[in-house]
């Protein structure tokens, strides 16, 4: 169990997307956070109070959350001294990076010396079976994307919260390091050995009561050159009854590569084609669009255009909420 409250470490990341772990924890669990720590040159700001380690310790911080993400999940060498300082102040460390904290000698030695815990939320503490694809009881929703970092986690969290608010039996299934930090349970799918990705997804969303919805956080995109394999394994293992397509309308290229961003239409078609392997009845529920970069009028027009074009409800989980998606879910996909 990761001890709270948190001090959110942003390092010196170049933009907001490079700190999506930090923003996710703050947006969904702000009450657990005492402040943020930024190095010179940091271009991200979660809105929390800037604090030194000493100030955060005085405020009661128990864990330093490394809130950054980057290609390859590496830990920048120049961050080590700050992490060690937090350890020496008595804080545990939680990281969602691919590199294990204990693999850095200075961090491991400081943790052993001070008796603090190192949490590598991207690395599962169990083994998974290979996926079987056998249809299992319960209902599942998966968020999928036209790209990575388009709001799949936010959409899933918002849908789960809306369902629970209406008295529907619903569970958020975290498949990434940030979701695990927010929910306290899950598995970072992208750190699972490829042969076991679908099996890990089956473990995460097991057989349940017929009216129980499991809201599975999506990862990557079926069209992303770097992450399509993870997305496909998750799709087959989650065996979703319905899916929500997540999109960011201002992008022309996929994150960190030169490939053009895929269309919503292409994602719907490919998700249904590939998803039928483990659930022949898979269907699109709606569209979630991250309109953060748009004005109010532009956002309204963007959502309206998507609804007219695809014949599906469209929303922004933060700007408009997800009531439209849940209305359709309860009307058309509940026996």
XYZ file of C-alpha atoms in Angstrom:
335
model
C 0.000 0.000 0.000
C 1.414 3.371 -1.003
C 1.348 5.658 2.009
C -0.375 9.010 1.748
C -0.192 11.972 1.494
C 1.953 12.465 -1.609
C 4.547 14.945 -2.810
C 4.320 14.964 -6.627
C 7.724 15.121 -8.353
C 7.656 16.580 -11.868
C 11.393 16.726 -12.504
C 12.175 18.979 -15.460
C 9.729 17.523 -17.974
C 9.274 19.484 -21.230
C 5.467 19.555 -21.357
C 2.234 18.506 -19.682
C 1.966 15.195 -21.522
C 5.362 14.171 -20.162
C 3.869 14.474 -16.674
C 0.574 12.674 -17.266
C 1.125 10.428 -14.249
C 1.318 13.499 -12.040
C -1.752 15.093 -13.598
C -3.727 11.873 -13.331
C -3.043 11.466 -9.627
C -3.782 15.128 -8.919
C -6.956 15.252 -11.026
C -8.483 12.150 -9.454
C -6.915 12.072 -5.956
C -6.048 15.698 -5.219
C -6.955 15.291 -1.558
C -4.006 12.914 -1.193
C -1.435 15.469 -2.414
C 0.331 18.117 -0.306
C 2.308 19.772 -3.097
C 4.551 19.437 -6.125
C 8.324 19.532 -6.555
C 9.746 20.884 -9.833
C 13.324 21.203 -11.023
C 14.553 24.253 -12.973
C 13.230 24.247 -16.545
C 10.124 22.179 -15.796
C 7.325 23.052 -18.225
C 4.506 21.281 -16.352
C 2.424 22.598 -13.467
C -0.355 20.603 -11.771
C -1.537 23.625 -9.805
C -0.363 22.240 -6.478
C 1.782 24.386 -4.196
C 5.491 24.233 -5.055
C 7.417 22.763 -2.142
C 10.907 21.714 -1.203
C 11.380 18.304 0.322
C 11.797 19.890 3.732
C 8.528 21.816 3.348
C 6.701 18.725 2.147
C 8.014 16.696 5.067
C 6.782 19.390 7.428
C 3.384 19.200 5.701
C 3.257 15.456 6.357
C 4.168 13.977 2.969
C 4.828 10.241 3.243
C 5.590 9.303 -0.389
C 7.347 11.027 -3.271
C 5.433 10.159 -6.447
C 7.548 10.319 -9.588
C 4.944 11.857 -11.848
C 6.805 11.817 -15.159
C 6.622 9.522 -18.165
C 8.936 9.220 -21.146
C 9.674 6.866 -24.049
C 11.375 3.795 -22.618
C 10.427 4.630 -19.040
C 13.945 5.658 -18.038
C 14.939 7.557 -14.895
C 17.061 10.623 -15.746
C 20.349 10.426 -13.890
C 20.153 14.013 -12.634
C 16.917 13.226 -10.749
C 18.672 10.748 -8.468
C 19.950 13.301 -5.958
C 16.434 14.672 -5.400
C 15.018 11.177 -4.902
C 17.781 10.316 -2.446
C 17.091 13.552 -0.567
C 13.435 12.539 -0.223
C 14.460 9.117 1.047
C 16.771 10.688 3.608
C 13.828 12.807 4.762
C 11.940 9.566 5.457
C 9.707 9.400 2.393
C 8.851 6.263 0.459
C 9.244 6.506 -3.328
C 6.664 5.421 -5.918
C 7.534 5.251 -9.594
C 5.675 4.188 -12.710
C 8.773 4.146 -14.921
C 10.012 0.957 -16.540
C 13.353 1.120 -14.722
C 13.183 -0.333 -11.229
C 14.116 2.112 -8.488
C 16.385 -0.409 -6.772
C 18.428 -0.791 -9.958
C 19.917 2.640 -9.225
C 22.626 2.017 -6.631
C 22.301 5.356 -4.837
C 18.523 4.962 -4.470
C 18.713 1.332 -3.332
C 21.442 2.058 -0.795
C 19.615 5.086 0.609
C 16.364 3.112 0.923
C 18.133 0.287 2.750
C 19.870 2.744 5.012
C 16.738 4.711 5.890
C 14.306 1.776 5.929
C 11.844 3.248 3.412
C 9.845 1.452 0.725
C 10.386 1.607 -3.017
C 7.202 1.064 -5.040
C 7.605 0.141 -8.712
C 3.960 0.356 -9.784
C 4.764 -0.612 -13.364
C 6.019 -4.036 -12.331
C 3.530 -6.681 -11.232
C 4.339 -8.764 -8.163
C 2.732 -11.878 -9.649
C 2.841 -14.095 -12.727
C 0.041 -14.387 -15.250
C -1.254 -17.257 -17.333
C -1.596 -16.995 -21.079
C -4.966 -15.767 -22.277
C -7.627 -18.359 -23.083
C -10.279 -16.240 -24.805
C -13.134 -18.173 -23.203
C -16.282 -16.050 -22.826
C -16.840 -15.228 -19.164
C -19.802 -13.761 -17.229
C -20.073 -10.067 -16.459
C -20.004 -6.908 -18.566
C -16.885 -5.066 -19.714
C -16.159 -1.708 -21.287
C -12.753 -0.858 -22.767
C -11.477 2.573 -23.717
C -9.440 2.585 -26.940
C -7.604 5.394 -28.693
C -6.628 7.009 -31.963
C -3.247 7.584 -30.269
C -1.581 7.214 -26.896
C -2.125 9.954 -24.275
C -5.564 10.984 -25.540
C -7.620 10.433 -22.360
C -8.391 6.717 -22.138
C -7.729 6.637 -18.394
C -9.805 9.768 -17.735
C -12.717 8.425 -19.766
C -12.650 5.093 -17.913
C -12.455 6.749 -14.489
C -15.263 9.143 -15.345
C -17.530 6.359 -16.636
C -16.867 4.244 -13.542
C -17.623 7.204 -11.275
C -20.844 8.005 -13.174
C -22.022 4.392 -13.004
C -21.318 4.131 -9.292
C -23.101 7.445 -8.758
C -26.200 5.928 -10.358
C -26.036 2.853 -8.148
C -24.691 0.533 -10.852
C -22.205 -2.149 -9.802
C -19.017 -0.976 -11.520
C -15.259 -1.402 -11.039
C -12.385 0.557 -12.580
C -9.665 -1.791 -13.848
C -6.310 -0.012 -13.981
C -3.901 -1.103 -16.708
C -1.256 1.594 -16.268
C 0.973 2.863 -13.510
C -1.074 6.013 -12.876
C -4.331 4.101 -12.669
C -2.736 1.743 -10.149
C -1.675 4.732 -8.015
C -5.206 6.140 -8.190
C -7.169 2.926 -7.574
C -4.747 0.901 -5.472
C -5.152 -2.166 -7.691
C -4.298 -3.191 -11.222
C -1.448 -4.166 -13.489
C 0.690 -2.096 -15.841
C -0.033 -4.036 -19.011
C 2.872 -2.573 -20.959
C 5.342 -4.127 -18.516
C 3.929 -7.656 -18.907
C 5.817 -10.106 -21.125
C 4.056 -10.156 -24.504
C 2.788 -13.744 -24.335
C 0.927 -12.982 -21.093
C -0.710 -9.616 -21.873
C -4.123 -11.065 -22.710
C -3.893 -13.368 -19.690
C -3.118 -10.407 -17.433
C -6.167 -8.605 -18.837
C -8.307 -11.679 -18.121
C -6.992 -11.756 -14.543
C -7.722 -8.048 -14.134
C -11.322 -8.337 -15.388
C -12.446 -11.818 -14.270
C -15.837 -13.490 -14.361
C -18.362 -11.513 -12.303
C -22.092 -11.173 -11.736
C -24.043 -10.658 -14.987
C -24.879 -7.019 -14.131
C -21.392 -6.037 -12.949
C -19.576 -3.618 -15.296
C -15.794 -3.676 -15.323
C -14.407 -0.481 -16.868
C -11.018 -1.361 -18.337
C -8.501 1.421 -18.898
C -7.105 1.253 -22.428
C -3.462 1.594 -23.443
C -1.763 2.868 -26.585
C -3.519 2.478 -29.924
C -3.984 -0.335 -32.412
C -2.482 2.069 -34.975
C 0.557 3.257 -32.994
C 3.821 1.745 -34.325
C 5.244 1.517 -30.807
C 2.295 0.250 -28.771
C -0.111 -1.632 -31.051
C 0.967 -4.996 -29.608
C 0.005 -3.962 -26.085
C -3.319 -2.550 -27.306
C -4.198 -5.769 -29.142
C -3.369 -8.058 -26.230
C -5.448 -5.886 -23.927
C -8.374 -5.910 -26.373
C -8.372 -9.699 -26.615
C -7.985 -10.250 -22.882
C -10.493 -7.629 -21.752
C -13.090 -9.188 -24.070
C -15.168 -5.973 -24.012
C -18.884 -5.905 -24.710
C -18.587 -2.235 -25.621
C -15.762 0.215 -26.240
C -15.318 3.984 -26.205
C -13.010 5.618 -28.753
C -10.818 8.359 -27.265
C -9.400 11.120 -29.467
C -7.445 14.388 -29.384
C -8.636 16.530 -32.309
C -5.667 18.896 -32.753
C -2.998 16.281 -33.452
C -1.773 15.376 -36.902
C 0.928 12.876 -35.866
C 1.008 10.206 -33.212
C 2.879 10.895 -30.011
C 6.686 10.551 -30.364
C 6.582 9.068 -33.886
C 6.091 10.346 -37.442
C 3.043 8.212 -38.214
C -0.140 10.193 -38.953
C -2.818 9.966 -36.301
C -5.534 7.447 -37.107
C -9.175 8.372 -37.606
C -12.031 7.590 -35.250
C -13.689 5.617 -38.034
C -10.594 3.463 -38.558
C -10.328 2.732 -34.836
C -13.988 1.700 -34.651
C -13.646 -0.642 -37.618
C -10.366 -2.218 -36.494
C -11.445 -2.602 -32.865
C -14.581 -4.443 -33.933
C -12.737 -6.606 -36.465
C -10.033 -7.681 -34.032
C -12.210 -7.710 -30.918
C -14.604 -10.281 -32.379
C -11.956 -12.931 -31.773
C -12.876 -13.068 -28.079
C -16.273 -11.337 -28.101
C -18.312 -11.674 -31.325
C -20.848 -9.149 -29.983
C -18.410 -6.285 -29.360
C -19.921 -2.867 -30.199
C -18.940 0.823 -30.053
C -20.618 2.759 -27.235
C -19.491 6.286 -27.995
C -16.652 8.745 -28.404
C -14.597 10.607 -25.800
C -12.809 13.680 -27.140
C -10.158 15.607 -25.240
C -11.156 19.192 -26.099
C -8.711 20.877 -23.730
C -6.992 22.767 -26.565
C -10.296 24.108 -27.937
C -12.453 27.059 -26.954
C -15.925 26.407 -25.590
C -17.545 27.058 -28.960
C -14.967 24.958 -30.800
C -15.417 22.100 -28.336
C -19.189 22.182 -28.675
C -18.921 22.119 -32.464
C -16.341 19.317 -32.394
C -18.531 17.079 -30.234
C -21.636 17.833 -32.304
C -19.793 17.024 -35.538
C -18.572 13.713 -34.139
C -22.076 12.730 -33.039
C -23.538 13.551 -36.443
C -20.766 11.821 -38.371
C -20.613 8.575 -36.397
C -24.131 8.334 -34.975
C -22.729 7.863 -31.464
C -22.810 10.030 -28.333
C -19.680 12.164 -27.948
C -18.389 13.877 -24.831
C -15.361 15.260 -23.028
C -15.020 13.565 -19.597
C -13.759 16.768 -17.977
C -15.633 19.458 -19.899
C -19.060 17.858 -20.315
C -19.000 14.709 -18.231
C -19.910 11.260 -19.530
C -23.645 11.138 -18.792
C -24.451 10.646 -22.495
C -22.272 7.556 -22.670
C -23.717 6.057 -19.510
C -27.289 6.858 -20.625
C -26.766 4.803 -23.784
C -24.944 2.043 -21.897
C -27.818 1.559 -19.464
C -30.471 1.877 -22.159
C -29.021 -0.432 -24.827
C -26.488 -2.755 -23.198
C -28.066 -3.839 -19.927
C -30.262 -6.940 -20.040
